[in-house]
Amino acid sequence: MQQVTRQDVARLAGTSPAVVSYVLNNGPRPVAPSTRIRVQDAIETLGYRPNQLARALRSQRSNTIGLVVPDSSEAFFTELVHAVEQAAFAAGSLVLLGNSRFDRRQELRYLESLASMQVSGILLVRSESGESETEGRDLADLGVPAVYLNHRAPRDSGATSVLLANHRGGSTLTEHLIAHGHRRIGCLTGTAPSGPVFDRAEGWAAAMRAAALDPSFVLRTGLDRHSTREQVKAWLQGPEPPDAIVATADGLALDALSAAQEIGLRVPGDLAVVGFGGTGPSAHSWPPLTTIGHPFADFGRLALETLTSVQKQAQSVPDHVLDVDLIVRRSCGC
Amino acid sequence: MQQVTRQDVARLAGTSPAVVSYVLNNGPRPVAPSTRIRVQDAIETLGYRPNQLARALRSQRSNTIGLVVPDSSEAFFTELVHAVEQAAFAAGSLVLLGNSRFDRRQELRYLESLASMQVSGILLVRSESGESETEGRDLADLGVPAVYLNHRAPRDSGATSVLLANHRGGSTLTEHLIAHGHRRIGCLTGTAPSGPVFDRAEGWAAAMRAAALDPSFVLRTGLDRHSTREQVKAWLQGPEPPDAIVATADGLALDALSAAQEIGLRVPGDLAVVGFGGTGPSAHSWPPLTTIGHPFADFGRLALETLTSVQKQAQSVPDHVLDVDLIVRRSCGC
DNA sequence: ATGAAAGCGCTAACAT
DNA sequence: ATGTTAGCGCTTTCAT
């Protein structure tokens, strides 16, 4: 099954290969209407489809961007990926997705693969673990414009990032619970020493301090869901149980919710629980989760715009921080 | 920021560009050990990364396969995508993912994009809706080896598919509930007139008939989660409520679960609920869901192997059906 | 064992 | 308005 080339089209249309290009690209030079029609007919009858590899090789632009995330099956990343895809599609670009599986080596492998596929830019959501090691240099080495997503760019890298207002979100949630009359507001979080989840916890702590409440009332859990639930149960049945929980991610909140229900606690009656993320599952729990929603569509658009600026300008592009908003549902007691 | 080319490496290593290729590809011709080392050093110091576009253009193989699914954020597809990625990665291939969003036009657009990017093969999970329209021809037209996943290939297409034993799974679930003593076993399903979900419902019906139970005790719901729950509630509170529900997908089962709980029913005490899929969320509901698990890893591997056979052999490759297994948890009453 | 050279299918500058 | 031609960076067949 031979590939149909531009030559074949030209032959059938009785013209030169160049003209076929001009028709396909609407330029860079004009084509007589009659010729254009002959060419279009030839394309149609032959079922000609331009070889994008050749096109990209020649023109040095692939109209393809790379997106690397830790795990696109986690709700947050799922939505993020979708948003980027939509924005890219609208801009006529294709997205190549890579899952780093929270593994630095895998991440690097993908970055190199993408770079060698000549993507025109890379969007990277770094995994949160292994923060301060072989930082920054990686993206710069690639020789491809890149933007960090959901994570501050490494200090010395000069790279740009697009972020969400995590700190502000953490405070907002906490203030909402305080307004509900809660005082023993615990923070349920992972163990990351920095990054978005850390910022959320910081936001909680800031709001606690501002209300003269205890900013060290924290439960740090592992990554495994089963042990998380056991830890939460122990906390709730311990000597000083919280009367409200701010979880730094929806998944964590959902785990806390079911853990509480397993030991007979009513939510929000006995315990208020709020999450962070606003992705699908949070709306379908019982009770539905009060949480912080992310403007994913804006995020995707902004990520692409920022990448475009980075591509054009040699000098550094400023970071962007997108605002987040409180989604009030039932689990807070509203 | 100039791209480092094979020329540059050759110059630095004091050899010809061809030799650089021989080193990179371990062939097709031998290279003297000393030369090889000089070349590798040059590659290292220059940070040379072969241009995959040029390589693919020249060698007519891209080592890249396309995967099109309706929505990679749905748990089932998420796992499927992951499995394919793993299998592809193991085989040294890259996966280009496209989400058709259950839209036939979008699906076609992706298929054409992928074909024109010269992928070496395409794996397609068709959306279930709009079954019998412009069938089959699409994949054949592309001139790219392709395999249908999770869906029988259109009758006249001669294309190969890799499937799961959906019918068998539906029966297995139903037989399990019958063994629990249930008789009023309802089937909760979508509206698809064929495809995997339809096969599951058929499996349920077959098991019902085999036990001389009513094989028309079905609730068909829309796609929207809210209305699904309302319909389920109405069913459970109606004149002839089921005492067990076989849902044709985990998501549906989860909705039924929370709908039942909202109206005060205890699961599995008052009502047994079983799902189909065995993806993450089904394990983390309360009670955890008894369901049909899919051998995703095998599925991914088999999909890739099948694609490879299709690539080599001109004649038709037979379909594959993978077995599924019952995952017994709590929601059935076990 | 290695160098030179011919393309892969395309774009875009050079021609007319 | 259109034809001719020189590459993009690579693989691979000719040469030697």
XYZ file of C-alpha atoms (C1' of nucleotides) in Angstrom:
700
model
C 0.000 0.000 0.000
C 2.000 2.896 -1.342
C 1.787 6.308 0.218
C 0.348 9.003 -2.040
C 2.768 11.904 -2.340
C 2.619 15.456 -3.473
C 4.257 14.348 -6.730
C 1.284 12.130 -7.524
C -1.123 14.954 -6.902
C 0.899 17.320 -9.079
C 1.036 14.805 -11.902
C -2.697 14.222 -11.833
C -3.466 17.925 -11.619
C -0.999 18.635 -14.422
C 1.061 21.057 -12.413
C 4.223 21.196 -10.342
C 4.647 19.921 -6.801
C 5.229 23.435 -5.528
C 1.767 24.516 -6.541
C 0.312 21.684 -4.551
C 2.096 23.074 -1.512
C 0.815 26.544 -2.186
C -2.703 25.226 -2.299
C -2.338 23.209 0.875
C -0.748 26.005 2.854
C -2.653 28.882 1.313
C 0.638 30.416 0.417
C 3.226 31.678 0.506
C 2.283 32.458 -3.071
C -0.999 32.842 -4.885
C -2.529 30.141 -7.084
C -4.908 30.671 -9.980
C -8.461 29.655 -9.047
C -8.704 27.114 -11.868
C -5.410 25.497 -10.888
C -6.420 25.439 -7.245
C -9.560 23.545 -8.136
C -7.709 21.003 -10.274
C -5.306 20.435 -7.400
C -8.069 20.061 -4.846
C -9.824 17.555 -7.062
C -6.629 15.576 -7.450
C -6.121 15.581 -3.685
C -9.644 14.352 -3.231
C -9.557 11.560 -5.788
C -6.183 10.284 -4.639
C -7.037 10.593 -0.967
C -3.799 12.485 -0.513
C -2.785 13.236 3.052
C 0.330 15.376 3.588
C 3.136 13.680 5.460
C 3.449 15.672 8.654
C 6.839 14.230 9.390
C 8.277 15.636 6.203
C 6.462 18.884 6.691
C 7.773 19.312 10.212
C 11.287 18.313 9.244
C 11.383 20.838 6.487
C 9.611 23.718 8.126
C 11.114 23.257 11.580
C 7.783 23.433 13.314
C 5.751 20.453 14.280
C 2.617 22.039 15.697
C 2.888 19.471 18.421
C 3.428 20.106 22.070
C 4.482 17.701 24.755
C 2.711 17.399 28.083
C 4.230 15.413 30.908
C 2.261 14.738 34.085
C 2.827 12.325 36.961
C -0.323 10.290 36.380
C -3.089 11.291 34.023
C -5.480 8.911 35.734
C -5.581 11.019 38.878
C -8.571 13.291 38.721
C -6.615 16.507 38.992
C -4.258 15.652 36.160
C -7.041 14.187 34.108
C -8.792 17.509 34.091
C -5.582 19.370 33.511
C -4.714 17.189 30.531
C -8.154 17.638 29.125
C -7.948 21.396 29.469
C -4.584 21.516 27.737
C -5.837 19.251 24.969
C -8.815 21.488 24.373
C -6.708 24.610 24.270
C -4.171 22.969 21.984
C -6.817 21.629 19.695
C -8.329 25.074 19.411
C -4.918 26.370 18.426
C -4.483 23.597 15.881
C -1.833 21.751 17.844
C -1.533 18.138 18.796
C -0.676 17.085 22.335
C 1.729 14.284 23.077
C 1.079 13.020 26.566
C 3.538 11.304 28.834
C 2.939 9.853 32.295
C 5.985 10.036 34.489
C 4.394 7.802 37.138
C 5.980 10.012 39.797
C 9.320 8.721 38.661
C 12.058 11.200 37.935
C 13.835 8.903 35.495
C 10.683 8.191 33.565
C 10.010 11.906 33.487
C 13.390 12.582 31.968
C 12.940 9.829 29.442
C 9.724 11.390 28.276
C 11.235 14.843 28.112
C 14.034 13.545 25.931
C 11.691 11.547 23.736
C 9.546 14.586 23.197
C 12.498 16.797 22.502
C 13.838 14.386 19.939
C 10.440 14.242 18.320
C 10.898 17.956 17.771
C 7.844 19.090 19.644
C 7.523 22.830 19.495
C 7.177 23.141 23.242
C 6.853 21.201 26.476
C 4.484 21.594 29.400
C 5.673 19.847 32.521
C 3.930 18.986 35.760
C 6.753 17.706 37.893
C 6.192 14.978 40.404
C 6.342 16.417 43.888
C 8.754 13.941 45.374
C 12.509 14.195 45.137
C 12.320 17.930 45.089
C 15.748 19.389 45.409
C 17.925 16.940 43.521
C 19.047 17.292 39.940
C 16.803 20.311 39.660
C 16.098 22.596 36.818
C 18.870 21.821 34.408
C 16.842 19.120 32.653
C 14.302 21.327 30.961
C 16.875 23.904 29.986
C 19.119 21.237 28.441
C 16.453 20.104 26.079
C 16.663 23.098 23.832
C 12.900 23.204 23.643
C 10.705 25.992 25.025
C 9.112 24.769 28.226
C 6.758 25.862 30.954
C 6.305 24.383 34.393
C 2.717 23.743 35.411
C 1.217 23.733 38.903
C 4.643 24.005 40.425
C 7.077 26.832 40.795
C 10.003 26.629 38.409
C 13.291 25.778 40.100
C 14.885 28.877 41.484
C 17.902 29.273 39.227
C 16.285 28.002 36.060
C 14.839 31.217 34.744
C 11.932 29.094 33.508
C 8.345 30.239 33.644
C 5.502 28.565 35.483
C 1.743 28.710 35.566
C 0.311 28.144 39.019
C -2.867 27.994 41.017
C -3.501 30.035 44.138
C -3.052 27.114 46.474
C -2.162 29.080 49.562
C -5.176 31.325 49.149
C -7.392 28.272 48.626
C -6.220 26.680 51.858
C -7.030 29.835 53.784
C -10.411 30.220 52.132
C -11.486 26.731 53.143
C -10.303 27.201 56.674
C -11.973 30.582 57.061
C -15.200 29.043 55.826
C -15.059 26.366 58.500
C -14.230 28.921 61.153
C -17.295 30.884 60.077
C -19.283 27.697 60.618
C -18.150 27.817 64.219
C -15.512 25.113 64.057
C -12.411 25.505 66.161
C -10.692 22.132 66.208
C -9.937 22.220 62.502
C -7.390 19.601 61.533
C -5.346 19.533 58.378
C -5.051 16.244 56.544
C -2.128 16.227 54.165
C 0.599 14.236 52.497
C 4.269 14.474 53.282
C 5.530 16.761 50.532
C 8.025 19.319 51.815
C 6.979 21.839 49.179
C 4.859 22.202 46.089
C 1.163 22.821 45.644
C -0.052 20.522 48.392
C 2.400 22.093 50.776
C 1.121 25.538 49.842
C -2.428 24.464 50.589
C -1.423 23.314 54.037
C 0.401 26.603 54.540
C -2.783 28.426 53.640
C -4.647 26.433 56.272
C -1.962 27.219 58.850
C -2.057 30.914 58.013
C -5.816 31.060 58.507
C -5.506 29.143 61.762
C -2.884 31.532 63.072
C -4.965 34.499 62.011
C -7.841 33.125 64.109
C -5.545 32.318 67.035
C -6.119 28.589 66.543
C -3.559 25.804 66.685
C -1.622 25.697 63.382
C 0.066 22.394 64.208
C -3.078 20.278 64.305
C -1.960 18.214 61.341
C -2.246 14.591 60.274
C 0.310 13.537 57.700
C -0.511 10.347 55.862
C 1.294 8.027 53.507
C 0.423 7.531 49.875
C -1.530 4.331 50.347
C -5.286 4.729 50.663
C -5.858 1.927 53.072
C -3.385 3.155 55.651
C -4.671 6.687 55.196
C -8.113 5.566 56.269
C -6.779 3.704 59.260
C -4.817 6.742 60.361
C -7.857 8.946 59.983
C -9.983 6.570 62.033
C -7.386 6.502 64.785
C -7.318 10.299 64.740
C -11.086 10.582 64.957
C -11.268 8.055 67.763
C -8.267 9.471 69.595
C -8.211 11.680 72.678
C -8.345 14.938 70.733
C -10.433 14.415 67.625
C -10.945 17.262 65.173
C -14.451 18.603 64.592
C -13.544 19.577 61.051
C -10.950 18.424 58.522
C -9.309 20.405 55.753
C -7.813 17.888 53.354
C -5.197 19.136 50.923
C -6.681 17.082 48.083
C -10.126 15.771 47.180
C -8.970 12.167 47.220
C -7.776 12.550 50.766
C -11.048 14.196 51.736
C -13.041 11.381 50.192
C -10.997 8.866 52.149
C -11.572 10.834 55.338
C -15.273 10.958 54.546
C -15.659 7.238 54.203
C -13.375 6.553 57.149
C -15.579 8.759 59.311
C -18.708 7.031 58.064
C -17.237 3.608 58.689
C -16.859 4.417 62.377
C -20.384 5.765 62.560
C -19.742 9.487 62.385
C -22.227 11.615 60.491
C -20.893 14.186 58.041
C -21.392 17.124 58.374
C -23.297 16.553 61.670
C -20.454 15.131 63.726
C -17.592 16.175 61.527
C -17.129 18.634 58.699
C -14.823 17.617 55.842
C -13.619 19.804 53.013
C -11.412 18.934 50.079
C -9.298 20.641 47.481
C -9.600 20.188 43.728
C -13.236 20.177 42.724
C -12.824 17.302 40.299
C -15.636 14.916 39.385
C -15.610 12.431 42.274
C -15.928 15.201 44.836
C -19.378 16.055 43.527
C -20.640 12.507 43.676
C -19.788 11.463 47.181
C -22.388 11.450 49.891
C -22.585 14.080 51.181
C -21.121 15.979 48.237
C -17.860 17.652 49.103
C -17.284 21.298 49.750
C -13.979 21.986 48.083
C -11.783 24.390 46.170
C -12.455 24.389 42.457
C -9.818 24.990 39.858
C -10.409 26.930 36.669
C -9.061 24.155 34.469
C -10.130 25.601 31.155
C -8.415 28.893 31.930
C -5.418 27.011 33.168
C -5.081 25.090 29.931
C -5.465 28.194 27.825
C -2.991 30.129 29.906
C -0.483 27.287 29.820
C -0.540 27.330 26.048
C -0.390 31.085 25.791
C 2.548 31.165 28.120
C 4.337 28.517 26.117
C 3.785 30.595 23.020
C 5.285 33.669 24.679
C 8.263 31.661 25.803
C 8.726 30.464 22.241
C 8.781 33.966 20.818
C 10.609 35.934 23.462
C 14.148 35.131 24.346
C 13.908 37.054 27.601
C 12.107 35.610 30.567
C 8.332 35.487 30.771
C 6.718 36.202 34.154
C 4.916 33.525 36.143
C 1.131 33.394 36.188
C -1.005 32.582 39.205
C -4.634 31.673 38.603
C -7.235 32.303 41.227
C -9.287 29.449 42.669
C -12.784 29.457 44.072
C -14.726 27.902 46.898
C -17.343 25.354 45.845
C -19.880 25.145 48.622
C -21.695 21.830 48.847
C -22.836 19.808 51.830
C -19.877 18.319 53.663
C -19.001 21.573 55.402
C -22.412 21.871 57.015
C -23.861 24.497 54.676
C 19.721 27.803 20.076
C 20.912 25.659 17.188
C 20.086 21.989 16.970
C 23.096 19.694 17.155
C 23.182 17.434 14.097
C 24.896 14.276 13.095
C 27.286 16.419 11.036
C 28.514 18.170 14.141
C 29.136 14.886 15.882
C 30.981 13.519 12.879
C 33.156 16.596 12.648
C 34.092 16.459 16.327
C 34.775 12.736 16.184
C 36.814 13.177 13.014
C 34.747 10.772 11.006
C 31.896 10.745 8.507
C 28.205 11.196 9.309
C 27.488 7.655 8.194
C 29.635 6.214 10.939
C 27.687 8.175 13.513
C 24.569 6.434 12.246
C 26.217 3.052 12.443
C 27.111 3.698 16.046
C 23.652 4.934 16.976
C 21.822 2.074 15.318
C 24.346 -0.649 16.015
C 24.445 -1.290 12.345
C 23.865 -2.032 9.617
C 27.642 -2.113 9.415
C 30.403 -2.643 11.951
C 32.427 0.162 13.474
C 35.933 -0.093 14.874
C 35.913 0.011 18.674
C 38.171 3.047 18.818
C 36.003 4.960 16.365
C 32.879 4.010 18.246
C 34.307 5.421 21.435
C 35.296 8.685 19.778
C 31.793 9.000 18.361
C 30.142 8.255 21.679
C 32.322 10.851 23.376
C 31.383 13.408 20.781
C 27.694 12.624 21.236
C 28.106 13.032 24.954
C 29.978 16.317 24.893
C 27.682 17.880 22.321
C 24.527 16.564 23.949
C 23.486 15.247 20.567
C 19.957 13.864 20.300
C 18.932 12.269 17.002
C 16.053 13.967 15.233
C 13.318 11.372 15.269
C 11.377 13.182 12.598
C 14.198 12.828 10.123
C 14.833 9.279 11.198
C 11.213 8.302 10.735
C 10.938 10.107 7.432
C 13.948 8.344 6.055
C 13.392 4.891 7.487
C 9.631 4.804 7.024
C 9.000 3.646 10.559
C 8.152 5.933 13.408
C 8.016 3.540 16.345
C 4.942 5.414 17.365
C 1.448 4.062 17.650
C -1.803 5.941 17.888
C -4.450 5.172 20.487
C -7.895 6.710 20.224
C -10.405 6.311 23.039
C -13.685 8.077 23.796
C -12.553 9.644 27.068
C -9.338 8.757 28.826
C -10.640 10.267 32.047
C -13.197 7.515 32.487
C -11.775 4.887 34.746
C -12.059 2.045 32.262
C -10.256 3.894 29.495
C -7.754 5.310 31.909
C -6.643 1.821 32.808
C -6.735 0.708 29.225
C -4.577 3.605 28.130
C -2.148 2.924 30.905
C -1.898 -0.729 29.957
C -1.255 0.106 26.321
C 1.334 2.693 27.290
C 3.145 0.182 29.441
C 3.155 -2.438 26.739
C 4.271 0.081 24.142
C 6.986 1.447 26.335
C 8.280 -2.060 26.914
C 8.396 -2.512 23.163
C 10.207 0.793 22.703
C 7.261 2.571 21.147
C 5.666 5.854 21.936
C 1.903 6.215 22.262
C 0.012 9.144 20.828
C -3.282 9.450 22.614
C -6.438 11.004 21.264
C -9.752 11.521 23.042
C -12.693 11.363 20.695
C -15.087 12.651 23.387
C -17.669 10.191 22.069
C -17.822 12.239 18.920
C -17.513 10.488 15.605
C -16.156 13.532 13.805
C -13.538 14.132 16.433
C -12.622 10.474 16.231
C -12.095 10.707 12.505
C -10.055 13.853 12.892
C -7.746 12.073 15.280
C -7.446 9.059 13.046
C -6.438 11.272 10.144
C -4.039 13.294 12.243
C -2.378 10.139 13.445
C -2.206 8.674 9.978
C -0.597 11.791 8.609
C 1.887 11.729 11.451
C 2.937 8.383 10.016
C 2.256 6.334 13.114
C 3.121 2.733 12.524
C -0.263 1.519 13.749
C -3.517 2.587 15.318
C -5.504 1.157 18.216
C -9.091 2.326 18.292
C -11.756 2.132 20.952
C -14.812 3.348 19.129
C -17.483 5.296 20.909
C -20.551 3.162 21.349
C -23.070 5.592 20.020
C -23.953 6.013 16.374
C -23.197 2.408 15.708
C -24.265 1.516 12.241
C -23.570 4.644 10.242
C -20.459 5.298 8.189
C -19.037 2.069 9.535
C -15.768 0.410 8.947
C -14.409 2.166 5.937
C -12.641 4.835 7.971
C -9.931 2.679 9.448
C -9.337 0.871 6.191
C -8.988 4.147 4.279
C -6.169 5.350 6.443
C -3.619 3.021 4.997
C -2.310 2.323 8.467
C -2.489 -1.027 10.246
C -5.231 -0.837 12.839
C -6.912 -2.907 15.515
C -10.270 -2.335 17.164
C -10.259 -2.544 20.943
C -13.086 -3.561 23.260
C -15.480 -3.601 20.368
C -16.083 -6.012 17.554
C -14.747 -4.798 14.226
C -17.461 -3.826 11.754
C -18.702 -6.883 9.925
C -17.427 -6.252 6.418
C -14.199 -4.560 7.399
C -11.984 -7.594 7.712
C -10.326 -5.757 10.590
C -9.175 -7.474 13.754
C -10.336 -6.743 17.268
C -9.275 -7.524 20.807
C -12.184 -7.983 23.173
C -13.139 -8.807 26.717
C -15.532 -11.576 27.684
C -18.352 -9.203 28.529
C -21.172 -11.652 28.061
C -19.494 -14.196 30.282
C -18.867 -11.504 32.923
C -22.522 -10.524 33.003
C -23.557 -14.120 33.586
C -20.924 -14.672 36.249
C -22.141 -11.711 38.289
C -25.734 -12.780 37.997
C -25.027 -16.385 38.925
C -23.169 -15.146 41.972
C -26.174 -13.139 43.135
C -28.484 -16.068 42.486
C -26.206 -18.194 44.650
C -26.662 -15.575 47.372
C -30.363 -16.315 47.214
C -31.463 -13.249 45.278
C -34.306 -13.605 42.798
C -35.427 -10.088 41.940
C -32.167 -9.213 40.253
C -32.462 -6.071 38.191
C -30.123 -4.970 35.457
C -29.036 -1.337 35.433
C -27.663 -0.329 32.069
C -27.248 2.399 29.488
C -29.051 2.609 26.206
C -26.462 1.200 23.812
C -27.988 -1.125 21.240
C -24.766 -3.125 20.956
C -21.178 -3.109 22.063
C -19.543 -4.210 25.294
C -22.150 -2.814 27.649
C -24.870 -4.465 25.636
C -23.013 -7.772 25.824
C -22.834 -7.482 29.601
C -26.579 -6.993 29.810
C -27.031 -9.958 27.486
C -24.923 -12.032 29.851
C -27.165 -11.008 32.733
C -30.267 -11.914 30.700
C -28.838 -15.297 29.763
C -28.155 -16.152 33.402
C -31.642 -14.988 34.373
C -33.254 -17.168 31.738
C -31.103 -20.114 32.765
C -32.468 -19.731 36.312
C -36.031 -19.231 35.091
C -36.017 -15.622 36.311
C -37.385 -12.558 34.558
C -34.896 -11.392 31.896
C -36.723 -8.138 31.258
C -36.227 -6.632 34.709
C -34.123 -3.801 33.330
C -33.660 -0.127 34.127
C -32.161 1.876 31.285
C -30.708 5.221 32.292
C -29.420 8.263 30.488
C -25.831 9.405 30.491
C -26.228 12.068 33.137
C -25.348 11.015 36.654
C -27.927 13.071 38.450
C -30.879 11.709 36.526
C -29.474 8.203 36.828
C -29.639 8.480 40.588
C -33.156 9.834 40.518
C -34.267 6.983 38.298
C -32.626 4.452 40.573
C -34.319 5.946 43.623
C -37.674 5.796 41.909
C -37.024 2.176 40.998
C -36.051 1.238 44.541
C -39.071 3.017 45.982
C -41.456 1.730 43.328
C -43.999 -1.070 43.577
C -41.577 -3.781 42.476
C -38.125 -2.920 43.762
C -35.175 -5.202 42.983
C -33.376 -6.927 45.824
C -30.153 -6.930 43.857
C -28.756 -4.834 41.023
C -26.326 -5.861 38.325
C -24.932 -2.667 36.833
C -23.217 -2.895 33.470
C -20.455 -0.529 34.584
C -18.794 0.375 37.872
C -19.775 4.004 37.605
C -23.406 3.059 37.311
C -23.067 0.706 40.283
C -21.486 3.443 42.364
C -24.361 5.752 41.524
C -26.857 3.068 42.449
C -24.982 2.519 45.683
C -25.157 6.129 46.783
C -28.733 6.493 45.553
C -29.731 3.521 47.716
C -27.912 4.952 50.697
C -29.503 8.347 50.245
C -32.941 6.822 50.679
C -31.821 4.895 53.728
C -31.236 1.448 52.264
C -28.369 -0.575 53.643
C -26.051 -2.283 51.172
C -25.730 -5.238 51.097
C -28.326 -5.746 53.855
C -31.368 -4.383 52.036
C -29.969 -4.420 48.539
C -27.031 -6.079 46.818
C -25.215 -4.095 44.142
C -22.554 -5.366 41.793
C -20.604 -3.526 39.132
C -18.497 -4.234 36.102
C -14.970 -3.022 35.511
C -12.947 -3.392 38.663
C -11.254 -0.017 38.295
C -9.968 2.025 41.228
C -13.107 3.771 42.501
C -14.955 0.476 42.852
C -12.552 -0.609 45.569
C -12.909 2.562 47.589
C -16.635 2.915 47.930
C -18.393 1.883 51.081
C -19.121 -0.952 50.999
C -16.474 -1.859 48.438
C -17.966 -3.130 45.240
C -18.147 -6.698 44.057
C -17.445 -6.438 40.372
C -15.903 -7.961 37.264
C -12.215 -7.259 36.931
C -10.470 -6.824 33.630
C -6.983 -8.075 32.915
C -5.791 -4.691 31.697
C -2.113 -5.506 31.510
C -2.808 -8.552 29.373
C -5.174 -6.525 27.291
C -2.543 -3.898 26.561
C 0.056 -6.474 25.691
C -2.318 -8.381 23.469
C -3.451 -5.219 21.720
C 0.104 -4.425 20.795
C 0.933 -7.949 19.744
C -2.124 -8.053 17.567
C -1.202 -4.763 15.958
C 2.219 -6.147 15.220
C 0.737 -9.228 13.556
C -1.554 -7.056 11.485
C 1.460 -5.033 10.389
C 3.376 -8.079 9.197
C 0.702 -10.265 7.742
C -1.326 -9.111 4.822
C -3.983 -11.733 5.463
C -6.475 -11.307 8.223
C -5.590 -11.874 11.855
C -8.170 -13.576 14.087
C -9.942 -11.746 16.912
C -8.901 -12.266 20.506
C -11.215 -12.509 23.480
C -9.737 -12.096 26.940
C -11.304 -13.713 29.941
C -12.528 -11.640 32.871
C -12.773 -12.500 36.540
C -15.114 -11.971 39.453
C -13.765 -9.724 42.196
C -15.669 -10.552 45.351
C -15.893 -7.713 47.852
C -18.677 -6.580 50.161
C -21.533 -5.109 48.164
C -22.896 -8.490 47.091
C -23.337 -9.702 50.640
C -20.252 -11.920 50.824
C 36.164 -0.289 8.270
C 34.748 3.891 6.459
C 33.528 7.916 3.020
C 30.360 9.742 -0.543
C 26.001 10.230 -2.158
C 21.150 9.324 -3.080
C 16.976 10.083 -1.443
C 12.456 9.994 2.382
C 8.254 14.027 1.325
C 8.052 18.303 2.077
C 8.732 24.026 2.135
C 10.339 28.093 0.309
C 13.613 30.723 -2.016
C 15.064 31.086 -6.629
C 13.804 31.401 -11.079
C 11.040 32.661 -15.047
C 1.055 32.500 -11.830
C 3.857 28.693 -11.897
C 8.214 25.625 -12.615
C 12.861 24.414 -10.693
C 15.777 23.526 -7.071
C 18.094 23.348 -2.652
C 17.913 21.574 1.418
C 15.556 19.820 6.635
C 18.492 15.442 9.314
C 18.585 11.140 8.721
C 19.403 5.824 6.742
C 21.499 2.999 3.636
C 23.502 1.623 -0.705
C 27.470 2.492 -3.370
C 31.824 2.896 -3.528
C 36.667 2.332 -1.878
